[in-house]
GROMACS .gro file of C-alpha atoms in nm:
model
  370
    1MET     CA    1  10.369  -4.204  -5.143
    2LEU     CA    2  10.088  -4.058  -5.378
    3ARG     CA    3   9.815  -4.296  -5.232
    4ARG     CA    4   9.945  -4.134  -4.877
    5LEU     CA    5   9.934  -3.807  -5.008
    6SER     CA    6   9.568  -3.830  -5.161
    7LEU     CA    7   9.437  -3.992  -4.816
    8LEU     CA    8   9.590  -3.693  -4.648
    9LEU     CA    9   9.453  -3.445  -4.872
   10ALA     CA   10   9.116  -3.614  -4.812
   11ILE     CA   11   9.104  -3.639  -4.435
   12GLY     CA   12   9.211  -3.226  -4.498
   13LEU     CA   13   8.933  -3.174  -4.686
   14ILE     CA   14   8.668  -3.348  -4.491
   15LEU     CA   15   8.799  -3.176  -4.199
   16THR     CA   16   8.761  -2.853  -4.347
   17GLY     CA   17   8.409  -2.914  -4.451
   18LEU     CA   18   8.305  -3.004  -4.115
   19SER     CA   19   8.468  -2.652  -3.948
   20ALA     CA   20   8.267  -2.471  -4.188
   21LEU     CA   21   7.942  -2.631  -4.078
   22PRO     CA   22   7.679  -2.414  -3.873
   23GLY     CA   23   7.776  -2.416  -3.467
   24ALA     CA   24   8.091  -2.614  -3.520
   25ASN     CA   25   8.273  -2.345  -3.385
   26SER     CA   26   8.008  -2.254  -3.117
   27PRO     CA   27   8.058  -2.300  -2.714
   28VAL     CA   28   7.857  -2.603  -2.623
   29ARG     CA   29   7.636  -2.551  -2.336
   30PRO     CA   30   7.595  -2.801  -2.055
   31ALA     CA   31   7.255  -2.963  -2.051
   32TYR     CA   32   7.100  -3.021  -1.705
   33ALA     CA   33   6.849  -3.278  -1.626
   34ALA     CA   34   6.619  -3.284  -1.349
   35PRO     CA   35   6.767  -3.469  -1.071
   36ALA     CA   36   6.455  -3.634  -0.973
   37PRO     CA   37   6.407  -4.007  -0.886
   38SER     CA   38   6.101  -4.180  -1.063
   39GLY     CA   39   5.898  -4.233  -0.740
   40GLY     CA   40   5.952  -3.863  -0.612
   41PHE     CA   41   6.185  -3.800  -0.320
   42ASN     CA   42   6.118  -3.925   0.050
   43GLU     CA   43   6.026  -3.654   0.313
   44GLU     CA   44   6.397  -3.634   0.447
   45THR     CA   45   6.534  -3.580   0.098
   46LYS     CA   46   6.288  -3.331  -0.010
   47LYS     CA   47   6.345  -3.164   0.337
   48LEU     CA   48   6.713  -3.132   0.264
   49LEU     CA   49   6.664  -3.040  -0.103
   50GLU     CA   50   6.425  -2.708   0.001
   51LYS     CA   51   6.658  -2.594   0.244
   52GLY     CA   52   6.930  -2.650  -0.002
   53LEU     CA   53   6.737  -2.431  -0.255
   54THR     CA   54   6.679  -2.202   0.019
   55VAL     CA   55   7.010  -2.121   0.073
   56VAL     CA   56   7.068  -2.092  -0.280
   57GLU     CA   57   6.786  -1.807  -0.311
   58ILE     CA   58   6.888  -1.658   0.029
   59ASP     CA   59   7.207  -1.622  -0.132
   60ARG     CA   60   7.085  -1.434  -0.445
   61GLU     CA   61   6.874  -1.223  -0.243
   62ILE     CA   62   7.183  -1.110  -0.032
   63ASP     CA   63   7.363  -1.009  -0.358
   64ARG     CA   64   7.060  -0.786  -0.432
   65ILE     CA   65   7.058  -0.611  -0.088
   66ALA     CA   66   7.408  -0.554  -0.117
   67GLY     CA   67   7.343  -0.375  -0.483
   68LEU     CA   68   7.096  -0.165  -0.287
   69ARG     CA   69   7.352  -0.095  -0.045
   70ALA     CA   70   7.559   0.007  -0.288
   71ALA     CA   71   7.350   0.248  -0.468
   72ALA     CA   72   7.227   0.393  -0.144
   73GLU     CA   73   7.601   0.461  -0.053
   74LYS     CA   74   7.690   0.652  -0.395
   75GLY     CA   75   7.351   0.814  -0.352
   76ILE     CA   76   7.488   0.952  -0.023
   77GLU     CA   77   7.799   1.044  -0.129
   78GLN     CA   78   7.665   1.230  -0.430
   79THR     CA   79   7.397   1.416  -0.240
   80SER     CA   80   7.685   1.509  -0.007
   81GLN     CA   81   7.891   1.618  -0.264
   82LYS     CA   82   7.630   1.829  -0.403
   83LEU     CA   83   7.544   2.007  -0.073
   84ALA     CA   84   7.882   2.080   0.001
   85GLU     CA   85   7.875   2.291  -0.347
   86GLN     CA   86   7.521   2.445  -0.289
   87GLU     CA   87   7.661   2.546   0.043
   88ILE     CA   88   7.951   2.757  -0.082
   89ALA     CA   89   7.718   2.880  -0.378
   90ILE     CA   90   7.444   2.996  -0.140
   91VAL     CA   91   7.688   3.205   0.111
   92ALA     CA   92   7.752   3.459  -0.221
   93LYS     CA   93   7.317   3.456  -0.247
   94ARG     CA   94   7.284   3.493   0.075
   95GLU     CA   95   7.506   3.827   0.120
   96GLN     CA   96   7.332   3.976  -0.198
   97ALA     CA   97   6.993   3.903  -0.044
   98GLY     CA   98   7.115   4.054   0.286
   99ARG     CA   99   7.220   4.401   0.096
  100VAL     CA  100   6.878   4.405  -0.078
  101LEU     CA  101   6.716   4.367   0.240
  102ARG     CA  102   6.910   4.633   0.413
  103THR     CA  103   6.848   4.899   0.176
  104TYR     CA  104   6.459   4.865   0.262
  105TYR     CA  105   6.502   4.874   0.633
  106MET     CA  106   6.762   5.145   0.656
  107GLY     CA  107   6.544   5.375   0.424
  108GLN     CA  108   6.833   5.372   0.119
  109LYS     CA  109   6.513   5.368  -0.108
  110ASP     CA  110   6.355   5.613   0.003
  111ALA     CA  111   6.528   5.913  -0.176
  112MET     CA  112   6.376   5.732  -0.501
  113TRP     CA  113   6.044   5.743  -0.380
  114SER     CA  114   6.091   6.148  -0.314
  115ALA     CA  115   6.271   6.214  -0.659
  116LEU     CA  116   5.966   6.034  -0.778
  117LEU     CA  117   5.712   6.268  -0.623
  118ASN     CA  118   5.915   6.570  -0.688
  119SER     CA  119   5.964   6.505  -1.058
  120ARG     CA  120   5.916   6.814  -1.235
  121SER     CA  121   5.740   6.681  -1.543
  122LEU     CA  122   5.560   6.362  -1.701
  123LYS     CA  123   5.869   6.261  -1.856
  124GLU     CA  124   6.084   6.307  -1.541
  125LEU     CA  125   5.830   6.109  -1.347
  126LEU     CA  126   5.814   5.818  -1.600
  127ALA     CA  127   6.196   5.773  -1.653
  128THR     CA  128   6.217   5.781  -1.257
  129TRP     CA  129   5.947   5.526  -1.244
  130GLU     CA  130   6.105   5.286  -1.493
  131LEU     CA  131   6.443   5.328  -1.310
  132MET     CA  132   6.260   5.215  -1.005
  133ASP     CA  133   6.072   4.955  -1.191
  134LEU     CA  134   6.458   4.824  -1.257
  135LEU     CA  135   6.617   4.803  -0.919
  136PHE     CA  136   6.255   4.657  -0.782
  137GLN     CA  137   6.271   4.372  -1.041
  138SER     CA  138   6.663   4.343  -0.994
  139ASP     CA  139   6.585   4.316  -0.598
  140HIS     CA  140   6.281   4.038  -0.637
  141LYS     CA  141   6.515   3.858  -0.874
  142THR     CA  142   6.778   3.838  -0.605
  143LEU     CA  143   6.546   3.765  -0.330
  144LYS     CA  144   6.394   3.469  -0.564
  145SER     CA  145   6.728   3.351  -0.663
  146TYR     CA  146   6.816   3.309  -0.277
  147GLU     CA  147   6.478   3.158  -0.182
  148ASP     CA  148   6.505   2.918  -0.454
  149GLU     CA  149   6.871   2.803  -0.375
  150TYR     CA  150   6.743   2.752  -0.025
  151GLU     CA  151   6.487   2.531  -0.092
  152ASP     CA  152   6.696   2.341  -0.283
  153LEU     CA  153   6.960   2.283  -0.019
  154GLN     CA  154   6.627   2.190   0.186
  155LYS     CA  155   6.549   1.944  -0.045
  156GLY     CA  156   6.918   1.813  -0.081
  157TYR     CA  157   6.920   1.761   0.295
  158ARG     CA  158   6.625   1.627   0.328
  159THR     CA  159   6.710   1.346   0.049
  160LEU     CA  160   7.004   1.309   0.201
  161GLU     CA  161   6.836   1.200   0.512
  162ARG     CA  162   6.610   0.958   0.327
  163ASN     CA  163   6.928   0.822   0.151
  164LYS     CA  164   7.049   0.745   0.518
  165ASN     CA  165   6.723   0.585   0.668
  166GLU     CA  166   6.738   0.356   0.342
  167LEU     CA  167   7.098   0.293   0.404
  168SER     CA  168   7.037   0.178   0.754
  169GLN     CA  169   6.737  -0.010   0.683
  170VAL     CA  170   6.960  -0.187   0.380
  171GLU     CA  171   7.214  -0.274   0.631
  172GLN     CA  172   6.969  -0.431   0.889
  173GLU     CA  173   6.804  -0.658   0.647
  174LEU     CA  174   7.132  -0.744   0.477
  175ARG     CA  175   7.278  -0.855   0.852
  176ALA     CA  176   6.927  -1.024   0.905
  177GLN     CA  177   6.964  -1.248   0.569
  178ARG     CA  178   7.341  -1.353   0.657
  179GLU     CA  179   7.244  -1.441   0.987
  180ARG     CA  180   6.933  -1.627   0.837
  181ILE     CA  181   7.160  -1.824   0.578
  182GLN     CA  182   7.460  -1.881   0.853
  183ALA     CA  183   7.176  -2.070   1.079
  184LEU     CA  184   7.066  -2.239   0.759
  185GLN     CA  185   7.366  -2.375   0.648
  186SER     CA  186   7.489  -2.541   1.015
  187GLU     CA  187   7.119  -2.695   1.016
  188LEU     CA  188   7.196  -2.828   0.677
  189ASP     CA  189   7.531  -2.968   0.757
  190SER     CA  190   7.396  -3.133   1.066
  191LEU     CA  191   7.112  -3.278   0.855
  192LEU     CA  192   7.338  -3.404   0.587
  193ALA     CA  193   7.593  -3.559   0.853
  194ALA     CA  194   7.272  -3.751   0.972
  195SER     CA  195   7.177  -3.852   0.699
  196GLY     CA  196   7.379  -4.196   0.646
  197ASP     CA  197   7.509  -4.082   0.274
  198GLU     CA  198   7.639  -3.729   0.308
  199GLU     CA  199   7.816  -3.722  -0.017
  200GLY     CA  200   7.513  -3.882  -0.211
  201MET     CA  201   7.320  -3.603  -0.108
  202ARG     CA  202   7.543  -3.297  -0.145
  203LYS     CA  203   7.610  -3.434  -0.529
  204MET     CA  204   7.198  -3.476  -0.524
  205MET     CA  205   7.132  -3.084  -0.383
  206ALA     CA  206   7.416  -2.955  -0.596
  207GLU     CA  207   7.253  -3.094  -0.922
  208MET     CA  208   6.915  -2.955  -0.788
  209GLN     CA  209   7.092  -2.639  -0.749
  210ALA     CA  210   7.241  -2.593  -1.063
  211TYR     CA  211   6.910  -2.697  -1.229
  212TRP     CA  212   6.726  -2.442  -1.070
  213GLN     CA  213   6.985  -2.172  -1.109
  214ASN     CA  214   7.038  -2.263  -1.492
  215VAL     CA  215   6.698  -2.370  -1.618
  216GLY     CA  216   6.417  -2.373  -1.332
  217LEU     CA  217   6.440  -2.007  -1.224
  218TYR     CA  218   6.438  -1.905  -1.610
  219GLU     CA  219   6.194  -2.133  -1.676
  220VAL     CA  220   5.953  -1.960  -1.360
  221LYS     CA  221   6.059  -1.613  -1.478
  222GLN     CA  222   5.926  -1.644  -1.828
  223GLU     CA  223   5.575  -1.793  -1.704
  224PHE     CA  224   5.532  -1.515  -1.464
  225ARG     CA  225   5.659  -1.251  -1.757
  226ALA     CA  226   5.398  -1.410  -1.982
  227LEU     CA  227   5.149  -1.381  -1.718
  228SER     CA  228   5.198  -1.044  -1.644
  229LYS     CA  229   5.204  -0.924  -2.025
  230ALA     CA  230   4.884  -1.110  -2.041
  231MET     CA  231   4.722  -0.956  -1.741
  232SER     CA  232   4.790  -0.596  -1.864
  233LYS     CA  233   4.544  -0.687  -2.130
  234LEU     CA  234   4.225  -0.785  -1.902
  235PRO     CA  235   4.095  -0.443  -1.939
  236ASP     CA  236   4.039  -0.480  -2.337
  237TRP     CA  237   3.876  -0.839  -2.224
  238LEU     CA  238   3.625  -0.655  -1.991
  239LYS     CA  239   3.545  -0.399  -2.253
  240GLU     CA  240   3.443  -0.698  -2.464
  241HIS     CA  241   3.255  -0.896  -2.225
  242PRO     CA  242   3.030  -0.587  -2.036
  243ASP     CA  243   2.820  -0.897  -1.941
  244ALA     CA  244   3.072  -0.950  -1.641
  245LEU     CA  245   2.995  -0.650  -1.479
  246LYS     CA  246   2.681  -0.585  -1.271
  247THR     CA  247   2.570  -0.213  -1.175
  248SER     CA  248   2.346  -0.128  -0.875
  249GLY     CA  249   2.290   0.207  -0.796
  250LEU     CA  250   2.616   0.366  -0.747
  251LYS     CA  251   2.774   0.035  -0.679
  252ALA     CA  252   2.914  -0.234  -0.933
  253LYS     CA  253   3.044  -0.637  -0.923
  254LEU     CA  254   3.284  -0.754  -1.164
  255THR     CA  255   3.293  -1.128  -1.152
  256ILE     CA  256   3.566  -1.357  -1.366
  257THR     CA  257   3.537  -1.725  -1.378
  258ASP     CA  258   3.864  -1.921  -1.356
  259ALA     CA  259   3.729  -2.117  -1.696
  260GLU     CA  260   3.711  -1.754  -1.867
  261LEU     CA  261   4.063  -1.619  -1.720
  262ASN     CA  262   4.208  -1.961  -1.863
  263GLU     CA  263   4.065  -1.905  -2.169
  264PHE     CA  264   4.202  -1.516  -2.208
  265LEU     CA  265   4.527  -1.627  -2.131
  266ARG     CA  266   4.571  -1.897  -2.351
  267LYS     CA  267   4.477  -1.685  -2.616
  268GLN     CA  268   4.759  -1.448  -2.524
  269ASP     CA  269   5.041  -1.650  -2.530
  270ASP     CA  270   5.067  -2.002  -2.642
  271ARG     CA  271   5.325  -2.057  -2.305
  272LEU     CA  272   5.033  -2.025  -2.109
  273SER     CA  273   4.840  -2.291  -2.240
  274GLN     CA  274   5.047  -2.500  -2.029
  275ILE     CA  275   4.947  -2.342  -1.731
  276ALA     CA  276   4.577  -2.406  -1.555
  277ILE     CA  277   4.448  -2.127  -1.313
  278ALA     CA  278   4.168  -2.224  -1.052
  279PHE     CA  279   4.011  -1.994  -0.810
  280ALA     CA  280   3.953  -2.138  -0.471
  281SER     CA  281   3.825  -1.990  -0.118
  282GLY     CA  282   4.029  -1.714  -0.027
  283GLN     CA  283   4.316  -1.783  -0.306
  284MET     CA  284   4.419  -1.854  -0.677
  285ILE     CA  285   4.606  -2.166  -0.784
  286LEU     CA  286   4.833  -2.187  -1.091
  287GLU     CA  287   4.975  -2.506  -1.227
  288GLY     CA  288   5.186  -2.597  -1.471
  289SER     CA  289   5.468  -2.825  -1.622
  290ASN     CA  290   5.709  -2.824  -1.903
  291GLY     CA  291   5.892  -3.106  -2.002
  292ASP     CA  292   6.051  -3.203  -1.669
  293ILE     CA  293   5.961  -2.885  -1.494
  294LYS     CA  294   5.659  -2.849  -1.251
  295VAL     CA  295   5.546  -2.543  -1.095
  296ARG     CA  296   5.249  -2.453  -0.845
  297ILE     CA  297   5.194  -2.082  -0.747
  298GLU     CA  298   4.917  -2.018  -0.436
  299GLY     CA  299   4.819  -1.683  -0.355
  300HIS     CA  300   4.560  -1.413  -0.307
  301TYR     CA  301   4.431  -1.061  -0.418
  302THR     CA  302   4.475  -0.755  -0.211
  303ILE     CA  303   4.346  -0.390  -0.287
  304GLU     CA  304   4.589  -0.143  -0.290
  305ASN     CA  305   4.562   0.237  -0.361
  306ASP     CA  306   4.898   0.388  -0.376
  307PRO     CA  307   5.007   0.492  -0.579
  308LYS     CA  308   4.701   0.419  -0.763
  309ASN     CA  309   4.367   0.211  -0.707
  310ALA     CA  310   4.489  -0.185  -0.820
  311ILE     CA  311   4.400  -0.510  -0.726
  312LEU     CA  312   4.729  -0.677  -0.672
  313PHE     CA  313   4.824  -1.042  -0.660
  314HIS     CA  314   5.099  -1.176  -0.377
  315VAL     CA  315   5.266  -1.532  -0.421
  316ASP     CA  316   5.210  -1.680  -0.086
  317LYS     CA  317   5.379  -2.027  -0.189
  318LEU     CA  318   5.585  -2.141  -0.487
  319VAL     CA  319   5.696  -2.497  -0.569
  320PHE     CA  320   5.895  -2.626  -0.802
  321ASN     CA  321   5.938  -2.989  -0.885
  322ASP     CA  322   5.748  -3.088  -0.584
  323LEU     CA  323   6.061  -2.851  -0.377
  324GLU     CA  324   5.880  -2.539  -0.176
  325LEU     CA  325   6.097  -2.255  -0.238
  326PRO     CA  326   6.156  -1.920   0.003
  327ASP     CA  327   6.007  -1.648   0.087
  328THR     CA  328   6.246  -1.440  -0.074
  329THR     CA  329   6.219  -1.570  -0.407
  330ARG     CA  330   5.832  -1.538  -0.373
  331GLN     CA  331   5.911  -1.180  -0.299
  332ASP     CA  332   6.207  -1.097  -0.567
  333LEU     CA  333   5.928  -1.243  -0.857
  334GLU     CA  334   5.631  -0.977  -0.694
  335ARG     CA  335   5.866  -0.740  -0.709
  336GLU     CA  336   5.985  -0.796  -1.083
  337PHE     CA  337   5.635  -0.911  -1.216
  338ASP     CA  338   5.287  -0.751  -1.180
  339LEU     CA  339   5.026  -0.984  -1.206
  340GLY     CA  340   4.773  -0.729  -1.083
  341PHE     CA  341   4.514  -0.559  -1.300
  342TYR     CA  342   4.398  -0.202  -1.305
  343PRO     CA  343   4.009  -0.113  -1.298
  344GLN     CA  344   4.047   0.246  -1.406
  345GLU     CA  345   4.163   0.135  -1.704
  346PHE     CA  346   3.856  -0.064  -1.761
  347MET     CA  347   3.686   0.226  -1.669
  348SER     CA  348   3.790   0.547  -1.568
  349TYR     CA  349   3.538   0.653  -1.306
  350ILE     CA  350   3.549   0.332  -1.111
  351LYS     CA  351   3.742   0.243  -0.826
  352ALA     CA  352   3.792  -0.137  -0.704
  353ASP     CA  353   3.649  -0.141  -0.258
  354SER     CA  354   3.685  -0.506  -0.249
  355VAL     CA  355   3.800  -0.823  -0.362
  356GLU     CA  356   3.675  -1.233  -0.288
  357LEU     CA  357   3.825  -1.526  -0.418
  358THR     CA  358   3.524  -1.814  -0.397
  359ASP     CA  359   3.500  -2.128  -0.575
  360GLY     CA  360   3.569  -2.105  -0.941
  361LYS     CA  361   3.521  -1.723  -0.945
  362LEU     CA  362   3.711  -1.405  -0.896
  363VAL     CA  363   3.454  -1.114  -0.726
  364VAL     CA  364   3.553  -0.766  -0.761
  365GLY     CA  365   3.335  -0.465  -0.555
  366LEU     CA  366   3.350  -0.180  -0.765
  367LYS     CA  367   3.209   0.227  -0.646
  368LEU     CA  368   3.150   0.511  -0.866
  369GLY     CA  369   3.469   0.755  -0.800
  370LYS     CA  370   3.823   0.815  -0.816
   0.00000   0.00000   0.00000
């Protein structure tokens, strides 16, 4: 009996010690493995998996647009309520302004001018003038108050109209994406039914979708975030490398090689050591890998002047583990991360007016002026 009690006590102490270990009570996160056969995907499987990812990404875009619609509807409601309150308030202001104007048009202020002109002493003249000045200031304040209230009301109506237009555009986009996902889902169902292994393919698609949503998208965003942060420091590099800028009269040319850009980026963030950038004719290519993840990004630069002069990067193609992702994913990354750069942060008196990508080089045409 004593031996049994000793054994139970020992087991209890062991269990207590285990429960005290760090992470013993922490939830276990599921591990996601990259669902890719050693030989890669055949064309049929690749097509199905790409469509499966497209469905997931369009669904994510629909959620984003639905959020915009909710924000637009809330904006319309708030603006309408504010306008109703302003309409009530401006009635009193309009009546006050009307009374002021009537006193001038109907000659009710003439008596004051007469009193001023008929003053019998300097003291009386100054007192009358001071009184008139106070009345004129009060009248001006009343008219200005009405003018300001009226302008605020008109701004409110313009805001309301803008919100309604935005809501209309958002709803059109939402309908288009819903129609797109319905057509794609129907096409996907037909392809799966004809695949000969519908159950197996659906399982592989579900695994790939889960891997993208829980691992792939996060890693891709981390890379874009690191790139965006590094590119914001490019003006500092340019200041340290003035030889990259060649001037000729009122024009200048900035040339950066892909080797120089890679070296610069890798010094900014260790994560970027896994990425290689190459300039080709008309496009910039970024390729990187991290364990089971491979990413390829193709894009181009354009000159933009609104809201300020900039050289902005546009994603033309995004490939994750040999699977191309849809336009909605590319646009989402462009919205969230800025991979462009701004010449006026390098020199305030220059402006980019052309950009060209050639083999191994990025060439930016600059001119003097803002």
